[in-house]
mmCIF file of C-alpha atoms in Angstrom:
data_model
loop_
_atom_site.group_PDB
_atom_site.id
_atom_site.type_symbol
_atom_site.label_atom_id
_atom_site.label_comp_id
_atom_site.label_asym_id
_atom_site.label_seq_id
_atom_site.Cartn_x
_atom_site.Cartn_y
_atom_site.Cartn_z
ATOM 1 C CA MET A 1134 75.283 23.198 83.524
ATOM 2 C CA PHE A 1135 74.834 19.874 84.497
ATOM 3 C CA THR A 1136 77.153 20.078 86.978
ATOM 4 C CA ILE A 1137 75.769 23.073 88.646
ATOM 5 C CA PHE A 1138 72.506 21.423 88.080
ATOM 6 C CA PHE A 1139 74.341 17.989 90.207
ATOM 7 C CA PHE A 1140 75.451 19.982 92.910
ATOM 8 C CA GLN A 1141 72.437 21.801 93.866
ATOM 9 C CA THR A 1142 70.453 18.443 93.705
ATOM 10 C CA GLY A 1143 73.375 17.251 96.098
ATOM 11 C CA VAL A 1144 72.350 20.582 98.518
ATOM 12 C CA CYS A 1145 69.272 19.905 98.531
ATOM 13 C CA SER A 1146 69.556 16.338 99.206
ATOM 14 C CA LEU A 1147 71.986 16.970 101.888
ATOM 15 C CA GLY A 1148 69.599 19.415 103.903
ATOM 16 C CA MET A 1149 66.778 17.081 103.815
ATOM 17 C CA ILE A 1150 68.818 14.284 105.460
ATOM 18 C CA LEU A 1151 70.405 16.746 107.708
ATOM 19 C CA GLN A 1152 66.791 18.011 108.372
ATOM 20 C CA ARG A 1153 65.650 14.149 109.087
ATOM 21 C CA LYS A 1154 68.866 14.006 111.546
ATOM 22 C CA VAL A 1155 68.145 16.824 113.441
ATOM 23 C CA GLU A 1156 64.232 16.098 113.372
ATOM 24 C CA GLN A 1157 65.264 12.566 114.657
ATOM 25 C CA ILE A 1158 67.151 13.639 116.957
ATOM 26 C CA LEU A 1159 64.590 15.758 118.559
ATOM 27 C CA CYS A 1160 62.188 13.106 118.573
ATOM 28 C CA ASP A 1161 64.576 10.543 120.418
ATOM 29 C CA ALA A 1162 65.497 13.613 122.778
ATOM 30 C CA SER A 1163 62.022 14.228 123.549
ATOM 31 C CA GLU A 1164 61.249 10.812 123.917
ATOM 32 C CA ILE A 1165 63.691 10.238 126.537
ATOM 33 C CA SER A 1166 63.333 11.214 130.191
ATOM 34 C CA PHE A 1167 65.625 10.973 132.962
ATOM 35 C CA SER A 1168 63.487 8.988 134.940
ATOM 36 C CA SER A 1169 63.474 6.335 132.171
ATOM 37 C CA ASP A 1170 65.344 3.136 132.738
ATOM 38 C CA GLN A 1171 67.252 2.956 129.198
ATOM 39 C CA ASP A 1172 70.962 3.222 128.594
ATOM 40 C CA LEU A 1173 72.171 6.525 127.252
ATOM 41 C CA ASP A 1174 75.748 5.641 126.730
ATOM 42 C CA GLU A 1175 75.506 5.290 122.917
ATOM 43 C CA PHE A 1176 72.640 7.910 122.880
ATOM 44 C CA TRP A 1177 76.110 10.583 123.862
ATOM 45 C CA LYS A 1178 78.615 8.815 121.726
ATOM 46 C CA TYR A 1179 75.887 9.237 119.061
ATOM 47 C CA LEU A 1180 75.121 12.885 119.876
ATOM 48 C CA LYS A 1181 78.526 13.714 119.489
ATOM 49 C CA ASN A 1182 78.856 12.430 116.069
ATOM 50 C CA GLU A 1183 76.201 13.603 114.531
ATOM 51 C CA LEU A 1184 76.852 16.737 116.223
ATOM 52 C CA SER A 1185 80.662 16.527 114.176
ATOM 53 C CA THR A 1186 78.789 15.396 111.438
ATOM 54 C CA GLU A 1187 76.725 18.416 111.305
ATOM 55 C CA GLU A 1188 79.279 20.960 111.672
ATOM 56 C CA ALA A 1189 81.652 19.335 109.031
ATOM 57 C CA ASN A 1190 78.473 19.906 106.610
ATOM 58 C CA ASN A 1191 77.666 23.304 107.681
ATOM 59 C CA ALA A 1192 81.901 24.213 107.586
ATOM 60 C CA LYS A 1193 81.806 22.131 103.850
ATOM 61 C CA ILE A 1194 78.446 24.265 102.413
ATOM 62 C CA ALA A 1195 80.265 27.636 103.950
ATOM 63 C CA ASP A 1196 83.141 26.689 101.893
ATOM 64 C CA GLU A 1197 81.079 26.112 98.784
ATOM 65 C CA ILE A 1198 79.255 29.223 99.095
ATOM 66 C CA GLU A 1199 82.214 31.510 99.480
ATOM 67 C CA GLY A 1200 83.679 29.648 96.113
ATOM 68 C CA LEU A 1201 80.509 30.505 94.410
ATOM 69 C CA SER A 1202 80.032 34.254 95.712
ATOM 70 C CA ARG A 1203 83.722 35.060 95.081
ATOM 71 C CA GLU A 1204 82.949 33.535 91.482
ATOM 72 C CA TYR A 1205 80.092 35.901 90.864
ATOM 73 C CA VAL A 1206 81.439 38.837 92.146
ATOM 74 C CA GLU A 1207 84.527 38.372 90.033
ATOM 75 C CA GLY A 1208 82.597 37.670 86.622
ATOM 76 C CA TYR A 1209 79.461 39.644 87.244
ATOM 77 C CA SER A 1210 80.688 43.096 86.013
ATOM 78 C CA LYS A 1211 82.156 40.914 82.794
ATOM 79 C CA LEU A 1212 78.862 39.102 81.788
ATOM 80 C CA VAL A 1213 76.697 41.771 82.331
ATOM 81 C CA ASN A 1214 78.661 44.323 79.863
ATOM 82 C CA GLU A 1215 78.661 41.388 77.450
ATOM 83 C CA ILE A 1216 74.641 40.664 78.021
ATOM 84 C CA GLU A 1217 73.945 44.283 77.521
ATOM 85 C CA GLY A 1218 76.544 44.564 74.497
ATOM 86 C CA LEU A 1219 74.128 41.835 72.611
ATOM 87 C CA SER A 1220 70.480 42.745 74.009
ATOM 88 C CA CYS A 1221 69.849 44.829 70.990
ATOM 89 C CA PRO A 1222 70.673 41.755 68.442
ATOM 90 C CA LEU A 1223 69.119 39.373 70.457
ATOM 91 C CA GLU A 1224 65.476 41.500 70.420
ATOM 92 C CA LEU A 1225 65.850 41.756 67.232
ATOM 93 C CA ILE A 1226 66.209 37.719 66.432
ATOM 94 C CA GLU A 1227 63.714 37.267 68.504
ATOM 95 C CA SER A 1228 61.215 39.803 67.115
ATOM 96 C CA LEU A 1229 62.510 39.688 63.467
ATOM 97 C CA GLY A 1230 62.745 35.354 63.277
ATOM 98 C CA LEU A 1231 65.924 33.701 62.948
ATOM 99 C CA GLU A 1232 66.613 34.898 58.956
ATOM 100 C CA GLN A 1233 65.888 37.944 59.377
ATOM 101 C CA GLY A 1234 67.973 38.500 62.708
ATOM 102 C CA ARG A 1235 71.057 37.205 61.384
ATOM 103 C CA VAL A 1236 71.084 39.404 58.441
ATOM 104 C CA LEU A 1237 70.522 42.303 61.068
ATOM 105 C CA THR A 1238 73.175 40.859 63.440
ATOM 106 C CA ASN A 1239 75.448 41.027 60.359
ATOM 107 C CA PHE A 1240 75.547 44.227 59.278
ATOM 108 C CA PRO A 1241 76.125 46.343 63.134
ATOM 109 C CA CYS A 1242 79.326 43.691 63.252
ATOM 110 C CA SER A 1243 81.117 44.340 60.579
ATOM 111 C CA THR A 1244 83.631 47.357 60.336
ATOM 112 C CA PRO A 1245 85.126 49.477 57.604
ATOM 113 C CA GLY A 1246 88.241 47.750 58.234
ATOM 114 C CA GLU A 1247 86.696 44.241 57.888
ATOM 115 C CA ASP A 1248 87.599 42.355 54.598
ATOM 116 C CA LYS A 1249 85.034 40.132 52.970
ATOM 117 C CA GLY A 1250 86.468 36.667 54.877
ATOM 118 C CA ASN A 1251 85.545 38.406 58.253
ATOM 119 C CA VAL A 1252 82.161 40.489 57.073
ATOM 120 C CA SER A 1253 80.951 36.467 56.221
ATOM 121 C CA SER A 1254 82.038 34.545 59.108
ATOM 122 C CA ALA A 1255 80.962 37.245 61.459
ATOM 123 C CA PRO A 1256 77.304 36.382 61.515
ATOM 124 C CA VAL A 1257 78.427 32.403 62.857
ATOM 125 C CA GLU A 1258 80.899 34.014 65.299
ATOM 126 C CA GLN A 1259 78.166 36.261 67.037
ATOM 127 C CA ASN A 1260 75.147 33.600 66.850
ATOM 128 C CA PHE A 1261 77.952 31.627 68.594
ATOM 129 C CA LYS A 1262 78.567 34.144 71.043
ATOM 130 C CA VAL A 1263 75.479 34.606 71.717
ATOM 131 C CA PHE A 1264 74.585 30.876 72.372
ATOM 132 C CA GLU A 1265 77.660 30.859 74.741
ATOM 133 C CA LEU A 1266 76.341 33.971 76.925
ATOM 134 C CA GLY A 1267 72.826 32.572 76.865
ATOM 135 C CA ASN A 1268 74.520 29.483 78.691
ATOM 136 C CA GLN A 1269 76.459 31.274 81.193
ATOM 137 C CA LEU A 1270 73.148 33.292 81.780
ATOM 138 C CA GLU A 1271 71.204 30.126 82.561
ATOM 139 C CA LYS A 1272 74.403 28.946 84.964
ATOM 140 C CA SER A 1273 74.143 32.060 86.831
ATOM 141 C CA LYS A 1274 70.917 31.750 87.194
ATOM 142 C CA LEU A 1275 71.331 28.693 88.593
ATOM 143 C CA ASN A 1276 73.856 29.228 90.652
ATOM 144 C CA LEU A 1277 71.968 31.746 92.112
ATOM 145 C CA LYS A 1278 69.126 29.402 93.107
ATOM 146 C CA SER A 1279 71.597 27.422 94.629
ATOM 147 C CA LEU A 1280 72.751 29.791 96.573
ATOM 148 C CA GLU A 1281 69.068 30.658 97.673
ATOM 149 C CA GLU A 1282 68.251 27.159 98.775
ATOM 150 C CA LEU A 1283 71.660 27.035 100.704
ATOM 151 C CA GLU A 1284 71.001 30.116 102.734
ATOM 152 C CA SER A 1285 66.966 28.902 103.184
ATOM 153 C CA THR A 1286 69.007 25.465 104.820
ATOM 154 C CA PHE A 1287 71.293 27.518 107.067
ATOM 155 C CA ASN A 1288 68.198 29.495 108.233
ATOM 156 C CA ARG A 1289 66.562 26.173 108.942
ATOM 157 C CA PHE A 1290 69.170 24.407 110.827
ATOM 158 C CA GLU A 1291 69.929 27.845 112.691
ATOM 159 C CA ALA A 1292 65.902 27.697 113.595
ATOM 160 C CA ILE A 1293 66.223 23.659 114.647
ATOM 161 C CA GLU A 1294 68.986 24.600 116.932
ATOM 162 C CA LYS A 1295 67.320 27.343 118.464
ATOM 163 C CA ILE A 1296 64.096 25.270 119.268
ATOM 164 C CA GLU A 1297 66.499 22.067 120.564
ATOM 165 C CA ASP A 1298 67.874 24.281 123.009
ATOM 166 C CA ALA A 1299 64.566 26.029 123.869
ATOM 167 C CA PHE A 1300 62.941 22.671 124.333
ATOM 168 C CA SER A 1301 66.122 21.199 126.526
ATOM 169 C CA GLY A 1302 67.887 23.635 128.023
ATOM 170 C CA LEU A 1303 71.431 21.876 127.554
ATOM 171 C CA LYS A 1304 73.595 22.234 125.141
ATOM 172 C CA ILE A 1305 77.114 21.094 124.675
ATOM 173 C CA VAL A 1306 79.320 23.981 124.574
ATOM 174 C CA GLU A 1307 82.657 21.941 123.935
ATOM 175 C CA PHE A 1308 83.352 17.785 123.645
ATOM 176 C CA GLU A 1309 86.607 16.907 123.196
ATOM 177 C CA GLY A 1310 88.655 13.801 124.768
ATOM 178 C CA ASN A 1311 87.052 12.841 127.885
ATOM 179 C CA ARG A 1312 86.048 16.444 128.551
ATOM 180 C CA ILE A 1313 82.709 17.536 128.143
ATOM 181 C CA ARG A 1314 81.375 21.112 128.659
ATOM 182 C CA LEU A 1315 77.740 21.455 129.065
ATOM 183 C CA SER A 1316 75.528 25.165 129.019
ATOM 184 C CA LEU A 1317 72.669 24.238 131.136
ATOM 185 C CA ARG A 1318 69.679 26.500 131.408
ATOM 186 C CA THR A 1319 67.436 25.110 133.890
ATOM 187 C CA PHE A 1320 63.553 26.946 134.427
ATOM 188 C CA ILE A 1321 62.381 27.615 138.032
ATOM 189 C CA PRO A 1322 58.631 26.952 138.025
ATOM 190 C CA ASN A 1323 56.069 29.230 139.416
ATOM 191 C CA LEU A 1324 56.237 28.993 142.963
ATOM 192 C CA GLU A 1325 52.668 30.268 143.898
ATOM 193 C CA ASN A 1326 51.819 27.215 142.296
ATOM 194 C CA LEU A 1327 54.104 25.057 143.928
ATOM 195 C CA LEU A 1328 54.604 25.933 147.125
ATOM 196 C CA HIS A 1329 52.347 24.570 150.496
ATOM 197 C CA ASN A 1330 51.137 27.505 152.341
ATOM 198 C CA GLN A 1331 54.101 29.517 151.460
ATOM 199 C CA THR A 1332 54.079 33.546 150.581
ATOM 200 C CA ILE A 1333 56.564 35.540 148.456
ATOM 201 C CA ASP A 1334 57.334 38.650 148.709
ATOM 202 C CA VAL A 1335 60.206 38.852 146.197
ATOM 203 C CA ALA A 1336 60.099 38.143 142.226
ATOM 204 C CA GLU A 1337 61.717 35.543 140.649
ATOM 205 C CA PRO A 1338 63.657 35.053 137.981
ATOM 206 C CA PRO A 1339 61.909 32.737 135.314
ATOM 207 C CA GLU A 1340 65.352 30.688 134.994
ATOM 208 C CA GLN A 1341 68.858 29.625 136.191
ATOM 209 C CA ASN A 1342 72.240 29.494 133.986
ATOM 210 C CA HIS A 1343 74.812 27.110 135.001
ATOM 211 C CA GLU A 1344 77.959 25.655 132.971
ATOM 212 C CA LEU A 1345 79.153 22.058 133.760
ATOM 213 C CA LEU A 1346 82.698 21.098 133.164
ATOM 214 C CA ILE A 1347 82.702 17.327 133.140
ATOM 215 C CA GLU A 1348 85.621 15.169 132.949
ATOM 216 C CA LEU A 1349 84.439 11.722 132.195
ATOM 217 C CA MET A 1350 86.560 8.206 132.975
ATOM 218 C CA ASP A 1351 88.568 7.044 130.156
ATOM 219 C CA GLY A 1352 86.485 4.925 127.516
ATOM 220 C CA THR A 1353 83.643 5.077 129.640
ATOM 221 C CA MET A 1354 80.255 7.864 130.285
ATOM 222 C CA GLU A 1355 80.659 7.346 133.945
ATOM 223 C CA LEU A 1356 81.927 10.484 135.770
ATOM 224 C CA LYS A 1357 85.631 11.328 136.982
ATOM 225 C CA HIS A 1358 85.444 14.856 138.000
ATOM 226 C CA VAL A 1359 82.960 17.835 138.028
ATOM 227 C CA GLU A 1360 82.934 21.773 138.669
ATOM 228 C CA ILE A 1361 80.005 24.116 138.535
ATOM 229 C CA PHE A 1362 79.825 27.954 137.643
ATOM 230 C CA PRO A 1363 78.769 29.784 139.172
ATOM 231 C CA ASN A 1364 79.533 27.803 142.442
ATOM 232 C CA ASP A 1365 76.172 28.692 144.335
ATOM 233 C CA VAL A 1366 74.864 25.030 143.859
ATOM 234 C CA SER A 1367 75.986 22.137 146.388
ATOM 235 C CA ILE A 1368 76.615 19.366 143.712
ATOM 236 C CA SER A 1369 78.858 16.970 145.621
ATOM 237 C CA TYR A 1370 76.237 14.372 146.855
ATOM 238 C CA ILE A 1371 74.894 14.332 143.544
ATOM 239 C CA THR A 1372 78.115 13.818 142.324
ATOM 240 C CA ASP A 1373 79.439 11.099 144.801
ATOM 241 C CA THR A 1374 75.932 9.479 144.000
ATOM 242 C CA ALA A 1375 76.484 9.312 141.096
ATOM 243 C CA LYS A 1376 80.245 8.084 140.337
ATOM 244 C CA SER A 1377 78.808 4.942 142.831
ATOM 245 C CA LEU A 1378 75.434 4.691 140.591
ATOM 246 C CA ARG A 1379 76.244 1.016 139.014
ATOM 247 C CA GLN A 1380 77.166 -0.590 142.282
ATOM 248 C CA VAL A 1381 74.501 1.625 144.316
ATOM 249 C CA TYR A 1382 70.838 -0.587 144.948
ATOM 250 C CA PHE A 1383 67.957 0.992 143.176
ATOM 251 C CA PRO A 1384 64.724 0.523 143.076
ATOM 252 C CA VAL A 1385 64.050 -2.126 139.795
ATOM 253 C CA GLY A 1386 63.252 -0.443 136.748
ATOM 254 C CA VAL A 1387 64.163 2.910 137.972
ATOM 255 C CA LEU A 1388 68.228 3.208 137.349
ATOM 256 C CA GLU A 1389 68.957 -0.391 136.289
ATOM 257 C CA ASN A 1390 71.125 0.189 133.214
ATOM 258 C CA ARG A 1391 70.788 4.181 133.037
ATOM 259 C CA SER A 1392 73.925 6.230 132.513
ATOM 260 C CA SER A 1393 75.508 7.833 135.357
ATOM 261 C CA LEU A 1394 75.729 10.964 133.295
ATOM 262 C CA GLU A 1395 72.546 11.046 132.720
ATOM 263 C CA TRP A 1396 71.358 10.846 136.473
ATOM 264 C CA PHE A 1397 73.696 13.237 137.308
ATOM 265 C CA VAL A 1398 72.504 15.928 135.137
ATOM 266 C CA LYS A 1399 69.406 15.648 135.733
ATOM 267 C CA GLY A 1400 70.094 14.960 139.501
ATOM 268 C CA VAL A 1401 72.145 18.775 138.903
ATOM 269 C CA GLN A 1402 68.988 20.448 137.386
ATOM 270 C CA ASP A 1403 66.613 19.294 140.418
ATOM 271 C CA ARG A 1404 68.795 20.434 142.579
ATOM 272 C CA ILE A 1405 68.998 24.123 141.150
ATOM 273 C CA VAL A 1406 65.338 24.027 141.150
ATOM 274 C CA LEU A 1407 64.896 22.961 144.719
ATOM 275 C CA SER A 1408 67.935 25.629 145.473
ATOM 276 C CA THR A 1409 66.888 28.506 144.380
ATOM 277 C CA LEU A 1410 62.901 28.092 145.306
ATOM 278 C CA ARG A 1411 64.897 27.871 148.875
ATOM 279 C CA ARG A 1412 66.741 31.153 148.407
ATOM 280 C CA PHE A 1413 63.889 33.040 147.717
ATOM 281 C CA LEU A 1414 61.991 31.359 150.640
ATOM 282 C CA VAL A 1415 64.318 32.525 152.811
ATOM 283 C CA LYS A 1416 64.960 35.669 151.229
ATOM 284 C CA SER A 1417 60.868 36.678 151.335
ATOM 285 C CA ALA A 1418 61.068 35.643 155.285
ATOM 286 C CA ASN A 1419 63.657 38.397 156.090
ATOM 287 C CA SER A 1420 61.779 41.175 158.411
ATOM 288 C CA SER A 1421 62.650 43.435 161.148
ATOM 289 C CA ARG A 1422 62.257 40.867 163.637
ATOM 290 C CA HIS A 1423 64.056 37.915 162.239
ATOM 291 C CA SER A 1424 66.831 37.625 159.911
ATOM 292 C CA PHE A 1425 67.724 34.174 158.302
ATOM 293 C CA ASP A 1426 70.582 32.664 155.933
ATOM 294 C CA TYR A 1427 70.464 29.557 153.710
ATOM 295 C CA VAL A 1428 73.559 27.048 154.022
ATOM 296 C CA ASP A 1429 72.943 25.076 150.977
ATOM 297 C CA ARG A 1430 75.756 22.512 151.720
ATOM 298 C CA GLU A 1431 74.498 22.035 154.843
ATOM 299 C CA GLU A 1432 70.783 22.352 153.772
ATOM 300 C CA THR A 1433 70.140 24.384 156.712
ATOM 301 C CA ILE A 1434 68.343 27.831 157.722
ATOM 302 C CA VAL A 1435 69.885 29.743 160.696
ATOM 303 C CA ALA A 1436 67.273 32.053 162.031
ATOM 304 C CA HIS A 1437 68.778 34.745 163.690
ATOM 305 C CA MET A 1438 66.223 35.399 166.610
ATOM 306 C CA VAL A 1439 65.649 38.443 169.001
ATOM 307 C CA GLY A 1440 67.411 38.310 172.239
ATOM 308 C CA GLY A 1441 70.556 36.588 170.755
ATOM 309 C CA ILE A 1442 69.394 33.619 169.842
ATOM 310 C CA ASP A 1443 70.397 31.486 166.667
ATOM 311 C CA ALA A 1444 68.172 28.541 165.708
ATOM 312 C CA PHE A 1445 69.568 26.196 163.237
ATOM 313 C CA ILE A 1446 67.179 24.898 161.429
ATOM 314 C CA LYS A 1447 67.217 21.257 159.339
ATOM 315 C CA LEU A 1448 65.272 21.041 155.855
ATOM 316 C CA PRO A 1449 63.468 17.540 154.887
ATOM 317 C CA GLN A 1450 64.235 16.101 151.566
ATOM 318 C CA GLY A 1451 62.062 17.893 148.790
ATOM 319 C CA TRP A 1452 61.428 20.835 150.660
ATOM 320 C CA PRO A 1453 59.523 23.356 150.069
ATOM 321 C CA LEU A 1454 58.070 20.819 147.463
ATOM 322 C CA THR A 1455 56.689 18.477 150.007
ATOM 323 C CA SER A 1456 54.294 19.294 152.750
ATOM 324 C CA SER A 1457 56.973 17.947 155.155
ATOM 325 C CA GLY A 1458 57.607 19.823 158.637
ATOM 326 C CA LEU A 1459 61.233 21.691 159.433
ATOM 327 C CA THR A 1460 63.118 20.060 162.617
ATOM 328 C CA LEU A 1461 65.007 22.246 164.992
ATOM 329 C CA MET A 1462 68.141 20.690 165.367
ATOM 330 C CA SER A 1463 69.884 23.239 167.904
ATOM 331 C CA LEU A 1464 69.576 26.419 169.370
ATOM 332 C CA LYS A 1465 72.775 28.639 170.186
ATOM 333 C CA SER A 1466 73.178 31.464 172.436
ATOM 334 C CA SER A 1467 74.899 34.499 170.592
ATOM 335 C CA SER A 1468 75.283 36.998 172.777
ATOM 336 C CA GLN A 1469 75.955 37.704 176.596
ATOM 337 C CA TYR A 1470 72.517 38.193 177.524
ATOM 338 C CA SER A 1471 71.803 35.046 175.937
ATOM 339 C CA GLN A 1472 74.764 33.046 176.928
ATOM 340 C CA GLN A 1473 73.215 32.854 180.577
ATOM 341 C CA ILE A 1474 70.310 30.720 179.443
ATOM 342 C CA SER A 1475 71.290 27.051 179.969
ATOM 343 C CA LEU A 1476 71.702 24.315 177.238
ATOM 344 C CA THR A 1477 69.160 22.367 179.555
ATOM 345 C CA LEU A 1478 66.397 24.868 178.796
ATOM 346 C CA LEU A 1479 67.338 25.173 174.926
ATOM 347 C CA CYS A 1480 67.430 21.471 174.585
ATOM 348 C CA LYS A 1481 63.946 21.240 175.919
ATOM 349 C CA VAL A 1482 62.718 23.845 173.784
ATOM 350 C CA ALA A 1483 64.058 21.831 170.892
ATOM 351 C CA GLU A 1484 62.234 18.721 172.086
ATOM 352 C CA VAL A 1485 59.337 20.713 172.391
ATOM 353 C CA ALA A 1486 59.099 22.594 168.938
ATOM 354 C CA ASN A 1487 60.220 19.124 167.023
ATOM 355 C CA LEU A 1488 56.626 18.021 168.783
ATOM 356 C CA LEU A 1489 54.506 20.636 166.675
ATOM 357 C CA ASP A 1490 52.036 19.521 164.148
ATOM 358 C CA THR A 1491 53.299 19.248 160.742
ATOM 359 C CA ASN A 1492 51.158 22.093 159.621
ATOM 360 C CA GLU A 1493 52.654 24.446 162.290
ATOM 361 C CA ARG A 1494 56.629 23.642 160.935
ATOM 362 C CA GLN A 1495 56.513 24.331 157.202
ATOM 363 C CA THR A 1496 56.973 27.776 156.986
ATOM 364 C CA ILE A 1497 60.350 29.557 157.823
ATOM 365 C CA SER A 1498 58.847 32.589 159.665
ATOM 366 C CA GLY A 1499 55.991 30.440 161.411
ATOM 367 C CA PHE A 1500 57.954 27.772 162.603
ATOM 368 C CA THR A 1501 60.558 30.090 164.004
ATOM 369 C CA ASP A 1502 57.536 32.303 165.918
ATOM 370 C CA ARG A 1503 56.482 29.416 167.305
ATOM 371 C CA VAL A 1504 60.476 28.623 168.633
ATOM 372 C CA GLU A 1505 60.239 32.101 170.145
ATOM 373 C CA GLU A 1506 57.079 31.464 172.204
ATOM 374 C CA ILE A 1507 58.873 27.927 173.592
ATOM 375 C CA LEU A 1508 61.785 29.428 174.343
ATOM 376 C CA MET A 1509 59.521 32.386 176.420
ATOM 377 C CA GLN A 1510 57.448 29.874 177.685
ATOM 378 C CA GLN A 1511 60.128 27.570 179.149
ATOM 379 C CA MET A 1512 62.160 30.842 180.342
ATOM 380 C CA THR A 1513 59.181 31.976 182.418
ATOM 381 C CA ALA A 1514 58.097 28.381 183.940
ATOM 382 C CA VAL A 1515 62.343 28.015 184.787
ATOM 383 C CA THR A 1516 62.216 31.614 186.414
ATOM 384 C CA THR A 1517 58.768 30.839 188.245
ATOM 385 C CA SER A 1518 59.982 27.780 189.491
ATOM 386 C CA THR A 1519 63.160 29.808 190.947
#
């Protein structure tokens, strides 16, 4: 009984310790911002150790539950039969008192073939058996309570893990050697509340799911190689910047003493949000008159205009979350008719288009319409002069 009680107390203490550790991790993680200047090298190591410790503790508890469950299943039927066989004498002992109960329990325990010696020793043996079964019953109750508490502990850990994943969107799938596999869930903000003078005609999903396969430099938390799945977001610039994070000058108090891994993950999430918003806008801008393609790696939109003219539009940094205007890099002829338009005229159109007010260059469709108007004006001017 003492062993079971000690085990029960130990499990409860373990649950409380693990709960406090998880709560502390959640508290620490909630205070960490990817724009802060604290070094998270030790945090990642600490997180790895905590994850390993928690997995080991969970495995140990699972083994103990399995052993206890097997023990209870094997002894349950035997214990029930023995308790049922003694239920009547126990009830009589309790109702009539100990002395009268001894006489009553002595009588049914004797058989016609028993001698007087056996009869005289029957009450002692019977009372001892009652005492032993009573102890076993108490042990079973304690063990059952322990199982219930262990189940509650597992449920609590599972709930905490789900809450942590929901808030952070980041989950370590695998961490072995210098390789980390991360599950990255990026929440996409409501477009109508963020975009400047933009209209969305397509439904956007509330989140984007990716997986990062990260290889670190030996003995450090610095990036060596990174892959993203699905590969629908260009992260090469972010990767190159993160690799040289320690050597590149940054404003004091912004990125000083920060882990390149921390900066990289935050940068990838920001890039996913930006690329997703841009794709939604490009898809929404497609019409019977114009069609658009978005090239994420080049941060460029190709507008296919009427007449076989393609406009290559450069997106400013942070667009569409910023109010900066689009830039027309060049115009190219894509049909036999449009090839008759001179390169000089196309360059003139680009020059005039980029002089438009910022408000006229913020939306894809609006800017493309203005480019077409300028093109027609320039072509008319050339025709008139000749």
